[in-house]
């Protein structure tokens, strides 16, 4: 049986589990909005039809960021509606982040009416070419009968490794076509299985005298944290997070956890030099930030690499064993194999030694942070520590604080998968919207967004959506009035004096929050920060905490 184009679209969204649409509409989206309102051509249609909730954002950057946070929490693609070329352009920064962070999104933008498209009407543009660099795949829909099949493909592509955003351009007049289209039945792919070659990988890791593991973001995305814990414990391997990790990929409370690798090849090489064998799981080529000469891996180290994306295997370095398969079942099987390769007393001794070393390092960081406690403005260490120690049980940290975030990562004690998110995409302004989306997806969990002041300025419009949805998010703005990371890098490069273009000056984020209808308070000291963060689980509406931080 066929359906009209707009109703076919809704039927597919329902089948794909879409319960919310994230958007900012314009004229080219009116036919889609009419379908959501259960009207076509001014005529009311089936009121019992499924209707997803429309989550409005007042800027497309916030719209895509909300969808990003929502998709990460639900584990399924979020649906985004953008408005023609200008709206798509505004949303590109979010799409670049989603592609880099491998967040599954299906993004639809309305194109101008085809009947005058050749006349270059207002707002029109080459949507497909504009979107292409920021997404996995694009679809330029020109016929109503192509829309359902393309939409089914888009949802499938969005989750296929490597996951990411998929874009569809749909002319506004297409929804008005007086035709019926066939809706293809949703195909459910079989669950991916473990990788081949695990026996050889277990032999290599089992023979290692000093094994180490790099936990990539694929571990968090694929809910493989507990399986990686079992693998690490089976051989007693120290575990590092990949540079600038987007997820909690290994419990920071575990004695084997050694922190995050820095995003530079020389620092990664130094951190891994004590080891003879490394297992790299679900990591995208270590994602370096600043260039340093030489490879990321020390010479002579044996590499076992496991990923669900075959293109990652051996991408930037040679491997002794390359494994392609679903991470969780592969790691479960590898853990079993390692128990027969590594004596239990050897693994336990390694865990004990690593735990003593890592505990001493954490205690030094704790002591330095506590010693810095003071009234505001706070030292960065103290501000990060106050947030980390104030986090309520089961909290989700959404972090977009470039310099303070590095300190926070060293101090948080988190063990539940999904409890720490970041974007390695680098497009600023993600954090506010992502936190709102996360709260909408998991209303029972406290959400604490830790933001740099520069990052917050890029995404302030997301506060409107926070107020509109009454999302009980605590937004913590680390307010130092400068682009600290640029100033630090400038100095490291030998720059003299103050780096031009990096001074933001005094900012009062409580005023910005109240403009959008969000309650706000300014921190008076470290204990005040910890107290406010500890109460995040009791919030019933959004709250912004402006934390004055010293520049040095």
PDB file of C-alpha atoms in Angstrom, residues 51-298:
ATOM      1  CA  UNK A  51       3.672  12.878  15.638  1.00  0.00           C
ATOM      2  CA  UNK A  52       7.225  13.369  16.912  1.00  0.00           C
ATOM      3  CA  UNK A  53       7.846  16.318  19.216  1.00  0.00           C
ATOM      4  CA  UNK A  54       9.420  19.312  17.468  1.00  0.00           C
ATOM      5  CA  UNK A  55      12.368  20.689  19.476  1.00  0.00           C
ATOM      6  CA  UNK A  56      12.937  24.245  18.328  1.00  0.00           C
ATOM      7  CA  UNK A  57      16.337  25.906  18.338  1.00  0.00           C
ATOM      8  CA  UNK A  58      16.869  29.571  17.528  1.00  0.00           C
ATOM      9  CA  UNK A  59      20.149  28.899  15.723  1.00  0.00           C
ATOM     10  CA  UNK A  60      21.089  25.876  13.659  1.00  0.00           C
ATOM     11  CA  UNK A  61      24.339  25.398  15.571  1.00  0.00           C
ATOM     12  CA  UNK A  62      22.313  24.733  18.716  1.00  0.00           C
ATOM     13  CA  UNK A  63      19.845  22.577  16.759  1.00  0.00           C
ATOM     14  CA  UNK A  64      22.523  20.183  15.496  1.00  0.00           C
ATOM     15  CA  UNK A  65      24.288  20.132  18.871  1.00  0.00           C
ATOM     16  CA  UNK A  66      21.051  19.168  20.642  1.00  0.00           C
ATOM     17  CA  UNK A  67      20.551  16.367  18.144  1.00  0.00           C
ATOM     18  CA  UNK A  68      24.156  15.263  18.684  1.00  0.00           C
ATOM     19  CA  UNK A  69      23.700  15.006  22.458  1.00  0.00           C
ATOM     20  CA  UNK A  70      20.366  13.238  22.007  1.00  0.00           C
ATOM     21  CA  UNK A  71      21.748  10.664  19.545  1.00  0.00           C
ATOM     22  CA  UNK A  72      24.683   9.841  21.804  1.00  0.00           C
ATOM     23  CA  UNK A  73      22.374   9.153  24.730  1.00  0.00           C
ATOM     24  CA  UNK A  74      19.728   7.147  22.863  1.00  0.00           C
ATOM     25  CA  UNK A  75      22.136   5.186  20.682  1.00  0.00           C
ATOM     26  CA  UNK A  76      20.052   5.773  17.563  1.00  0.00           C
ATOM     27  CA  UNK A  77      20.138   8.425  14.819  1.00  0.00           C
ATOM     28  CA  UNK A  78      18.563  11.771  15.664  1.00  0.00           C
ATOM     29  CA  UNK A  79      16.548  13.549  12.970  1.00  0.00           C
ATOM     30  CA  UNK A  80      17.374  17.167  12.115  1.00  0.00           C
ATOM     31  CA  UNK A  81      15.404  19.620   9.946  1.00  0.00           C
ATOM     32  CA  UNK A  82      17.339  22.622   8.597  1.00  0.00           C
ATOM     33  CA  UNK A  83      16.240  25.488   6.371  1.00  0.00           C
ATOM     34  CA  UNK A  84      17.677  25.694   2.872  1.00  0.00           C
ATOM     35  CA  UNK A  85      21.265  26.900   2.129  1.00  0.00           C
ATOM     36  CA  UNK A  86      21.588  29.482   4.916  1.00  0.00           C
ATOM     37  CA  UNK A  87      20.275  27.183   7.642  1.00  0.00           C
ATOM     38  CA  UNK A  88      22.456  24.345   6.414  1.00  0.00           C
ATOM     39  CA  UNK A  89      25.489  26.645   6.439  1.00  0.00           C
ATOM     40  CA  UNK A  90      24.746  27.641  10.035  1.00  0.00           C
ATOM     41  CA  UNK A  91      24.492  23.965  10.968  1.00  0.00           C
ATOM     42  CA  UNK A  92      27.722  22.901   9.258  1.00  0.00           C
ATOM     43  CA  UNK A  93      29.846  23.395  12.360  1.00  0.00           C
ATOM     44  CA  UNK A  94      27.638  20.904  14.212  1.00  0.00           C
ATOM     45  CA  UNK A  95      27.765  18.459  11.300  1.00  0.00           C
ATOM     46  CA  UNK A  96      31.567  18.657  11.217  1.00  0.00           C
ATOM     47  CA  UNK A  97      31.612  17.869  14.934  1.00  0.00           C
ATOM     48  CA  UNK A  98      29.183  14.976  14.471  1.00  0.00           C
ATOM     49  CA  UNK A  99      31.205  13.508  11.640  1.00  0.00           C
ATOM     50  CA  UNK A 100      34.443  13.727  13.626  1.00  0.00           C
ATOM     51  CA  UNK A 101      32.784  12.319  16.742  1.00  0.00           C
ATOM     52  CA  UNK A 102      30.919   9.712  14.660  1.00  0.00           C
ATOM     53  CA  UNK A 103      27.476  10.678  15.899  1.00  0.00           C
ATOM     54  CA  UNK A 104      24.640   9.240  13.784  1.00  0.00           C
ATOM     55  CA  UNK A 105      22.325  11.961  12.459  1.00  0.00           C
ATOM     56  CA  UNK A 106      19.869  12.108   9.569  1.00  0.00           C
ATOM     57  CA  UNK A 107      19.620  15.699   8.366  1.00  0.00           C
ATOM     58  CA  UNK A 108      16.969  16.990   5.959  1.00  0.00           C
ATOM     59  CA  UNK A 109      16.952  20.488   4.458  1.00  0.00           C
ATOM     60  CA  UNK A 110      14.177  21.914   2.318  1.00  0.00           C
ATOM     61  CA  UNK A 111      15.203  23.080  -1.140  1.00  0.00           C
ATOM     62  CA  UNK A 112      13.393  25.785  -3.112  1.00  0.00           C
ATOM     63  CA  UNK A 113      10.430  24.879  -5.321  1.00  0.00           C
ATOM     64  CA  UNK A 114      11.669  22.983  -8.407  1.00  0.00           C
ATOM     65  CA  UNK A 115       9.308  24.890 -10.700  1.00  0.00           C
ATOM     66  CA  UNK A 116      11.469  28.014 -10.491  1.00  0.00           C
ATOM     67  CA  UNK A 117      14.778  26.618  -9.249  1.00  0.00           C
ATOM     68  CA  UNK A 118      16.483  27.391 -12.560  1.00  0.00           C
ATOM     69  CA  UNK A 119      15.712  31.082 -12.009  1.00  0.00           C
ATOM     70  CA  UNK A 120      17.985  31.125  -8.935  1.00  0.00           C
ATOM     71  CA  UNK A 121      15.256  32.155  -6.466  1.00  0.00           C
ATOM     72  CA  UNK A 122      15.948  33.648  -3.072  1.00  0.00           C
ATOM     73  CA  UNK A 123      17.438  31.279  -0.493  1.00  0.00           C
ATOM     74  CA  UNK A 124      18.252  28.564  -3.021  1.00  0.00           C
ATOM     75  CA  UNK A 125      21.699  27.016  -3.309  1.00  0.00           C
ATOM     76  CA  UNK A 126      23.639  23.855  -4.042  1.00  0.00           C
ATOM     77  CA  UNK A 127      22.730  22.110  -0.804  1.00  0.00           C
ATOM     78  CA  UNK A 128      24.399  18.822  -1.642  1.00  0.00           C
ATOM     79  CA  UNK A 129      27.759  20.398  -2.461  1.00  0.00           C
ATOM     80  CA  UNK A 130      27.530  22.554   0.643  1.00  0.00           C
ATOM     81  CA  UNK A 131      26.840  19.586   2.924  1.00  0.00           C
ATOM     82  CA  UNK A 132      29.134  17.005   1.315  1.00  0.00           C
ATOM     83  CA  UNK A 133      32.406  17.770   3.174  1.00  0.00           C
ATOM     84  CA  UNK A 134      30.657  17.611   6.558  1.00  0.00           C
ATOM     85  CA  UNK A 135      28.649  14.382   6.196  1.00  0.00           C
ATOM     86  CA  UNK A 136      29.078  10.718   5.316  1.00  0.00           C
ATOM     87  CA  UNK A 137      26.704  10.734   2.363  1.00  0.00           C
ATOM     88  CA  UNK A 138      24.226  12.981   0.560  1.00  0.00           C
ATOM     89  CA  UNK A 139      20.948  12.417  -1.266  1.00  0.00           C
ATOM     90  CA  UNK A 140      19.506  14.941  -3.740  1.00  0.00           C
ATOM     91  CA  UNK A 141      15.825  13.989  -3.914  1.00  0.00           C
ATOM     92  CA  UNK A 142      14.117  15.019  -7.163  1.00  0.00           C
ATOM     93  CA  UNK A 143      11.183  12.589  -7.301  1.00  0.00           C
ATOM     94  CA  UNK A 144       8.653  11.720  -4.622  1.00  0.00           C
ATOM     95  CA  UNK A 145       9.021   8.001  -5.211  1.00  0.00           C
ATOM     96  CA  UNK A 146      12.751   8.244  -4.348  1.00  0.00           C
ATOM     97  CA  UNK A 147      12.250   9.801  -0.922  1.00  0.00           C
ATOM     98  CA  UNK A 148      11.235   6.710   1.122  1.00  0.00           C
ATOM     99  CA  UNK A 149      14.065   4.517  -0.165  1.00  0.00           C
ATOM    100  CA  UNK A 150      16.651   7.269   0.251  1.00  0.00           C
ATOM    101  CA  UNK A 151      15.453   7.941   3.784  1.00  0.00           C
ATOM    102  CA  UNK A 152      15.717   4.258   4.696  1.00  0.00           C
ATOM    103  CA  UNK A 153      19.247   4.225   3.305  1.00  0.00           C
ATOM    104  CA  UNK A 154      20.138   7.382   5.225  1.00  0.00           C
ATOM    105  CA  UNK A 155      19.191   5.850   8.571  1.00  0.00           C
ATOM    106  CA  UNK A 156      21.131   2.677   7.766  1.00  0.00           C
ATOM    107  CA  UNK A 157      24.208   4.612   6.647  1.00  0.00           C
ATOM    108  CA  UNK A 158      24.164   6.871   9.698  1.00  0.00           C
ATOM    109  CA  UNK A 159      24.871   3.950  12.053  1.00  0.00           C
ATOM    110  CA  UNK A 160      27.104   1.834   9.816  1.00  0.00           C
ATOM    111  CA  UNK A 161      30.756   2.066  10.938  1.00  0.00           C
ATOM    112  CA  UNK A 162      32.060   4.665  10.878  1.00  0.00           C
ATOM    113  CA  UNK A 163      28.828   6.271  12.069  1.00  0.00           C
ATOM    114  CA  UNK A 164      28.066   9.877  11.216  1.00  0.00           C
ATOM    115  CA  UNK A 165      25.594  12.377   9.746  1.00  0.00           C
ATOM    116  CA  UNK A 166      23.798  11.764   6.442  1.00  0.00           C
ATOM    117  CA  UNK A 167      22.125  14.575   4.473  1.00  0.00           C
ATOM    118  CA  UNK A 168      19.016  14.778   2.271  1.00  0.00           C
ATOM    119  CA  UNK A 169      17.981  17.758   0.120  1.00  0.00           C
ATOM    120  CA  UNK A 170      14.208  17.715  -0.452  1.00  0.00           C
ATOM    121  CA  UNK A 171      12.408  20.347  -2.630  1.00  0.00           C
ATOM    122  CA  UNK A 172       9.471  21.915  -0.818  1.00  0.00           C
ATOM    123  CA  UNK A 173       7.018  21.189  -3.629  1.00  0.00           C
ATOM    124  CA  UNK A 174       7.804  17.475  -3.554  1.00  0.00           C
ATOM    125  CA  UNK A 175       5.596  16.998  -0.479  1.00  0.00           C
ATOM    126  CA  UNK A 176       2.656  18.481  -2.373  1.00  0.00           C
ATOM    127  CA  UNK A 177       2.833  15.967  -5.231  1.00  0.00           C
ATOM    128  CA  UNK A 178      -0.494  14.209  -5.717  1.00  0.00           C
ATOM    129  CA  UNK A 179       0.998  10.756  -5.846  1.00  0.00           C
ATOM    130  CA  UNK A 180       1.353   7.707  -3.706  1.00  0.00           C
ATOM    131  CA  UNK A 181       4.769   6.259  -2.955  1.00  0.00           C
ATOM    132  CA  UNK A 182       5.777   2.881  -1.635  1.00  0.00           C
ATOM    133  CA  UNK A 183       7.309   2.722   1.827  1.00  0.00           C
ATOM    134  CA  UNK A 184       9.984   0.009   1.976  1.00  0.00           C
ATOM    135  CA  UNK A 185       9.884  -2.256   4.991  1.00  0.00           C
ATOM    136  CA  UNK A 186      12.687  -1.594   7.440  1.00  0.00           C
ATOM    137  CA  UNK A 187      15.404  -4.217   7.247  1.00  0.00           C
ATOM    138  CA  UNK A 188      17.086  -5.155  10.501  1.00  0.00           C
ATOM    139  CA  UNK A 189      20.713  -6.136   9.909  1.00  0.00           C
ATOM    140  CA  UNK A 190      22.132  -9.033  11.906  1.00  0.00           C
ATOM    141  CA  UNK A 191      24.141  -7.992  14.963  1.00  0.00           C
ATOM    142  CA  UNK A 192      27.852  -7.783  14.192  1.00  0.00           C
ATOM    143  CA  UNK A 193      29.974 -10.549  15.604  1.00  0.00           C
ATOM    144  CA  UNK A 194      33.473 -10.884  17.021  1.00  0.00           C
ATOM    145  CA  UNK A 195      36.539 -10.320  14.859  1.00  0.00           C
ATOM    146  CA  UNK A 196      38.484 -13.087  13.218  1.00  0.00           C
ATOM    147  CA  UNK A 197      42.098 -13.573  14.292  1.00  0.00           C
ATOM    148  CA  UNK A 198      41.581 -13.208  18.032  1.00  0.00           C
ATOM    149  CA  UNK A 199      43.641 -16.335  18.764  1.00  0.00           C
ATOM    150  CA  UNK A 200      46.738 -14.748  17.226  1.00  0.00           C
ATOM    151  CA  UNK A 201      46.067 -11.467  19.015  1.00  0.00           C
ATOM    152  CA  UNK A 202      45.836 -13.296  22.349  1.00  0.00           C
ATOM    153  CA  UNK A 203      49.188 -14.992  21.715  1.00  0.00           C
ATOM    154  CA  UNK A 204      50.875 -11.647  20.966  1.00  0.00           C
ATOM    155  CA  UNK A 205      49.369  -9.934  24.007  1.00  0.00           C
ATOM    156  CA  UNK A 206      49.968 -12.969  26.193  1.00  0.00           C
ATOM    157  CA  UNK A 207      53.670 -12.969  25.327  1.00  0.00           C
ATOM    158  CA  UNK A 208      54.044  -9.291  26.250  1.00  0.00           C
ATOM    159  CA  UNK A 209      56.092  -8.457  29.315  1.00  0.00           C
ATOM    160  CA  UNK A 210      54.743  -4.896  29.484  1.00  0.00           C
ATOM    161  CA  UNK A 211      51.327  -4.644  27.768  1.00  0.00           C
ATOM    162  CA  UNK A 212      49.350  -1.405  27.426  1.00  0.00           C
ATOM    163  CA  UNK A 213      45.915  -0.605  25.996  1.00  0.00           C
ATOM    164  CA  UNK A 214      44.714   2.545  24.256  1.00  0.00           C
ATOM    165  CA  UNK A 215      40.943   2.828  24.726  1.00  0.00           C
ATOM    166  CA  UNK A 216      39.403   4.683  21.796  1.00  0.00           C
ATOM    167  CA  UNK A 217      35.981   6.265  21.559  1.00  0.00           C
ATOM    168  CA  UNK A 218      34.623   3.265  19.704  1.00  0.00           C
ATOM    169  CA  UNK A 219      34.629   1.535  23.094  1.00  0.00           C
ATOM    170  CA  UNK A 220      32.238   4.089  24.558  1.00  0.00           C
ATOM    171  CA  UNK A 221      30.094   4.347  21.429  1.00  0.00           C
ATOM    172  CA  UNK A 222      29.637   0.570  21.211  1.00  0.00           C
ATOM    173  CA  UNK A 223      28.983   0.047  24.935  1.00  0.00           C
ATOM    174  CA  UNK A 224      32.116  -2.068  25.234  1.00  0.00           C
ATOM    175  CA  UNK A 225      33.575  -0.551  28.423  1.00  0.00           C
ATOM    176  CA  UNK A 226      32.890  -3.561  30.656  1.00  0.00           C
ATOM    177  CA  UNK A 227      34.330  -5.911  28.023  1.00  0.00           C
ATOM    178  CA  UNK A 228      37.489  -3.797  27.829  1.00  0.00           C
ATOM    179  CA  UNK A 229      37.798  -3.903  31.624  1.00  0.00           C
ATOM    180  CA  UNK A 230      37.727  -7.700  31.500  1.00  0.00           C
ATOM    181  CA  UNK A 231      40.363  -7.722  28.756  1.00  0.00           C
ATOM    182  CA  UNK A 232      42.655  -5.348  30.637  1.00  0.00           C
ATOM    183  CA  UNK A 233      42.319  -7.320  33.860  1.00  0.00           C
ATOM    184  CA  UNK A 234      42.981 -10.610  32.082  1.00  0.00           C
ATOM    185  CA  UNK A 235      46.491  -9.475  31.130  1.00  0.00           C
ATOM    186  CA  UNK A 236      47.062  -6.705  33.694  1.00  0.00           C
ATOM    187  CA  UNK A 237      47.533  -4.043  31.015  1.00  0.00           C
ATOM    188  CA  UNK A 238      47.675  -0.346  31.855  1.00  0.00           C
ATOM    189  CA  UNK A 239      44.944   1.584  29.980  1.00  0.00           C
ATOM    190  CA  UNK A 240      45.143   5.071  28.472  1.00  0.00           C
ATOM    191  CA  UNK A 241      42.232   6.975  26.966  1.00  0.00           C
ATOM    192  CA  UNK A 242      42.848   8.115  23.400  1.00  0.00           C
ATOM    193  CA  UNK A 243      43.802  11.805  23.001  1.00  0.00           C
ATOM    194  CA  UNK A 244      40.863  14.180  23.622  1.00  0.00           C
ATOM    195  CA  UNK A 245      38.483  11.279  24.109  1.00  0.00           C
ATOM    196  CA  UNK A 246      34.815  11.968  23.371  1.00  0.00           C
ATOM    197  CA  UNK A 247      33.501   9.260  25.694  1.00  0.00           C
ATOM    198  CA  UNK A 248      34.262   7.514  28.948  1.00  0.00           C
ATOM    199  CA  UNK A 249      36.043   4.534  27.394  1.00  0.00           C
ATOM    200  CA  UNK A 250      37.459   3.053  30.623  1.00  0.00           C
ATOM    201  CA  UNK A 251      36.507   3.711  34.267  1.00  0.00           C
ATOM    202  CA  UNK A 252      38.665   6.484  35.697  1.00  0.00           C
ATOM    203  CA  UNK A 253      38.290   4.797  39.104  1.00  0.00           C
ATOM    204  CA  UNK A 254      40.011   1.592  37.959  1.00  0.00           C
ATOM    205  CA  UNK A 255      43.586   0.941  39.178  1.00  0.00           C
ATOM    206  CA  UNK A 256      44.704   0.252  35.599  1.00  0.00           C
ATOM    207  CA  UNK A 257      43.514   3.631  34.301  1.00  0.00           C
ATOM    208  CA  UNK A 258      46.499   5.853  33.471  1.00  0.00           C
ATOM    209  CA  UNK A 259      44.681   8.892  32.101  1.00  0.00           C
ATOM    210  CA  UNK A 260      44.405  10.374  28.626  1.00  0.00           C
ATOM    211  CA  UNK A 261      47.223  10.409  26.098  1.00  0.00           C
ATOM    212  CA  UNK A 262      48.219  13.959  25.080  1.00  0.00           C
ATOM    213  CA  UNK A 263      47.312  14.954  21.494  1.00  0.00           C
ATOM    214  CA  UNK A 264      50.908  15.154  20.204  1.00  0.00           C
ATOM    215  CA  UNK A 265      52.979  12.385  18.664  1.00  0.00           C
ATOM    216  CA  UNK A 266      56.076  13.094  20.759  1.00  0.00           C
ATOM    217  CA  UNK A 267      54.056  12.921  23.998  1.00  0.00           C
ATOM    218  CA  UNK A 268      52.215   9.763  22.924  1.00  0.00           C
ATOM    219  CA  UNK A 269      55.521   8.150  21.986  1.00  0.00           C
ATOM    220  CA  UNK A 270      56.984   9.032  25.377  1.00  0.00           C
ATOM    221  CA  UNK A 271      53.931   7.720  27.259  1.00  0.00           C
ATOM    222  CA  UNK A 272      54.012   4.385  25.410  1.00  0.00           C
ATOM    223  CA  UNK A 273      57.786   3.912  25.399  1.00  0.00           C
ATOM    224  CA  UNK A 274      57.863   1.798  28.631  1.00  0.00           C
ATOM    225  CA  UNK A 275      55.717  -0.873  26.955  1.00  0.00           C
ATOM    226  CA  UNK A 276      56.523  -3.611  24.470  1.00  0.00           C
ATOM    227  CA  UNK A 277      53.008  -4.352  23.163  1.00  0.00           C
ATOM    228  CA  UNK A 278      49.951  -2.137  22.682  1.00  0.00           C
ATOM    229  CA  UNK A 279      46.319  -3.054  22.041  1.00  0.00           C
ATOM    230  CA  UNK A 280      44.561  -0.167  20.289  1.00  0.00           C
ATOM    231  CA  UNK A 281      40.773  -0.483  20.455  1.00  0.00           C
ATOM    232  CA  UNK A 282      38.325   1.701  18.531  1.00  0.00           C
ATOM    233  CA  UNK A 283      40.698   4.680  18.254  1.00  0.00           C
ATOM    234  CA  UNK A 284      40.827   6.951  15.220  1.00  0.00           C
ATOM    235  CA  UNK A 285      44.580   7.189  14.591  1.00  0.00           C
ATOM    236  CA  UNK A 286      45.254   8.980  17.900  1.00  0.00           C
ATOM    237  CA  UNK A 287      43.902  12.312  16.526  1.00  0.00           C
ATOM    238  CA  UNK A 288      46.973  14.523  17.102  1.00  0.00           C
ATOM    239  CA  UNK A 289      46.422  18.251  17.500  1.00  0.00           C
ATOM    240  CA  UNK A 290      49.782  20.011  17.377  1.00  0.00           C
ATOM    241  CA  UNK A 291      52.415  18.714  14.971  1.00  0.00           C
ATOM    242  CA  UNK A 292      55.568  17.158  16.334  1.00  0.00           C
ATOM    243  CA  UNK A 293      58.063  15.195  14.208  1.00  0.00           C
ATOM    244  CA  UNK A 294      58.177  11.443  14.292  1.00  0.00           C
ATOM    245  CA  UNK A 295      55.572   8.698  14.632  1.00  0.00           C
ATOM    246  CA  UNK A 296      53.130   8.317  17.500  1.00  0.00           C
ATOM    247  CA  UNK A 297      54.375   4.854  18.415  1.00  0.00           C
ATOM    248  CA  UNK A 298      57.811   4.094  19.851  1.00  0.00           C
TER     249      UNK A 298
END
